[in-house]
Amino acid sequence: MKLKKLLSVVAIMLVLIVTLTGCEFFEKDESESKEETKTSQSSKDYEKPIKNFFEGMEKGSAKTYLKAFPEFAKMDTVIKEETLEEMLEEFEEEYGKNIKITYEIEDKEEVEEEDLETMEKYFSKQLKADVKVTKGYKLDVEAKIKGDDDEEVDSQEMYVYEIDGEWYYIPVTIEKAESYL
């Protein structure tokens, strides 16, 4: 249960950051050729933010971890290298040295069109981001953290969205996003 608690703390911290920061969005190029390139990406691209999320935690690397999130969320203003290093230290205290975090996506459910629109409105209202959300998945992810002394397995739901052609992890449920609108 310690893993679930730590992941929950991280998720809550991220929700607070996303909710409380007033963010500006950079203008995006909406040209036809750029859109064609974006839509031709691999169907497994939705897994990249999950990989970056867990890999960043395992390595204690903010650079890797932050790749899981859209720039307009400005997570880099709060998540620093020290933040992930401290998290890794906590993992080592609980599970021992040589931390390995593995995960498996056990189930994938496509987010409905109306919910994609809800997320666009959420990003616009909460983050001042004028973005296009074209696809999303609710993923059931089983994560395992293992150190020299102990290990733990936990399951959690994670939402990933294709935003302006790139996939990101958004630690906000659709229901939570609706509550801010």
XYZ file of N, CA and C in Angstrom, residues 3-4 7 50-51 53-54 57 100-108 138-145 151-158:
99
model
N 3.264 2.026 -2.013
C 3.396 2.482 -3.391
C 2.154 3.264 -3.796
N 0.992 2.724 -3.481
C -0.255 3.414 -3.830
C -0.300 4.779 -3.152
N 2.205 7.103 -4.980
C 1.687 7.480 -6.285
C 0.488 8.414 -6.142
N 3.303 7.288 -20.142
C 3.319 6.366 -19.000
C 4.749 5.876 -18.763
N 5.424 5.555 -19.845
C 6.831 5.133 -19.760
C 7.674 6.242 -19.134
N 6.705 8.706 -17.222
C 6.281 8.903 -15.839
C 7.014 7.932 -14.898
N 6.934 6.642 -15.207
C 7.542 5.645 -14.329
C 9.066 5.625 -14.435
N 10.447 8.444 -12.384
C 10.416 8.121 -10.959
C 11.540 7.162 -10.603
N 13.663 -0.576 -8.913
C 13.184 -0.856 -10.264
C 11.674 -0.681 -10.247
N 11.181 0.077 -11.205
C 9.735 0.254 -11.329
C 9.333 -0.269 -12.701
N 8.455 -1.229 -12.685
C 7.938 -1.778 -13.933
C 6.426 -1.555 -13.953
N 5.877 -1.596 -15.123
C 4.432 -1.411 -15.236
C 3.917 -2.224 -16.413
N 2.637 -2.491 -16.354
C 1.954 -3.168 -17.456
C 0.597 -2.521 -17.639
N 0.273 -2.196 -18.875
C -1.049 -1.668 -19.184
C -1.957 -2.871 -19.384
N -2.852 -3.068 -18.434
C -3.703 -4.251 -18.436
C -4.977 -4.074 -19.254
N -5.449 -2.832 -19.344
C -6.669 -2.580 -20.094
C -6.627 -1.148 -20.610
N -7.298 -0.943 -21.730
C -7.334 0.371 -22.372
C -8.767 0.612 -22.823
N -8.428 5.752 -21.058
C -8.332 5.450 -19.634
C -7.599 4.121 -19.575
N -6.451 4.115 -18.924
C -5.628 2.916 -18.861
C -5.673 2.329 -17.454
N -5.812 1.026 -17.380
C -5.645 0.322 -16.111
C -4.201 -0.152 -16.098
N -3.416 0.414 -15.177
C -1.989 0.159 -15.141
C -1.630 -0.544 -13.837
N -0.888 -1.623 -13.971
C -0.347 -2.301 -12.799
C 1.125 -1.930 -12.711
N 1.498 -1.309 -11.598
C 2.877 -0.883 -11.392
C 3.495 -1.713 -10.266
N 4.767 -2.028 -10.463
C 5.496 -2.787 -9.453
C 6.771 -2.029 -9.130
N 6.968 -1.792 -7.844
C 8.211 -1.182 -7.390
C 8.960 -2.228 -6.579
N 9.161 -5.239 -2.096
C 8.502 -4.882 -3.351
C 7.017 -4.727 -3.110
N 6.361 -4.058 -4.037
C 4.921 -3.861 -3.937
C 4.335 -3.710 -5.335
N 3.125 -4.195 -5.492
C 2.399 -4.089 -6.755
C 1.106 -3.344 -6.468
N 0.769 -2.454 -7.376
C -0.449 -1.678 -7.207
C -1.065 -1.421 -8.578
N -2.383 -1.314 -8.621
C -3.085 -0.986 -9.863
C -3.694 0.398 -9.735
N -3.704 1.123 -10.842
C -4.317 2.446 -10.837
C -4.808 2.786 -12.227
N -5.767 3.716 -12.277
C -6.251 4.221 -13.551
C -5.421 5.444 -13.905
N -5.022 5.525 -15.167
C -4.255 6.669 -15.653
C -4.878 7.111 -16.971
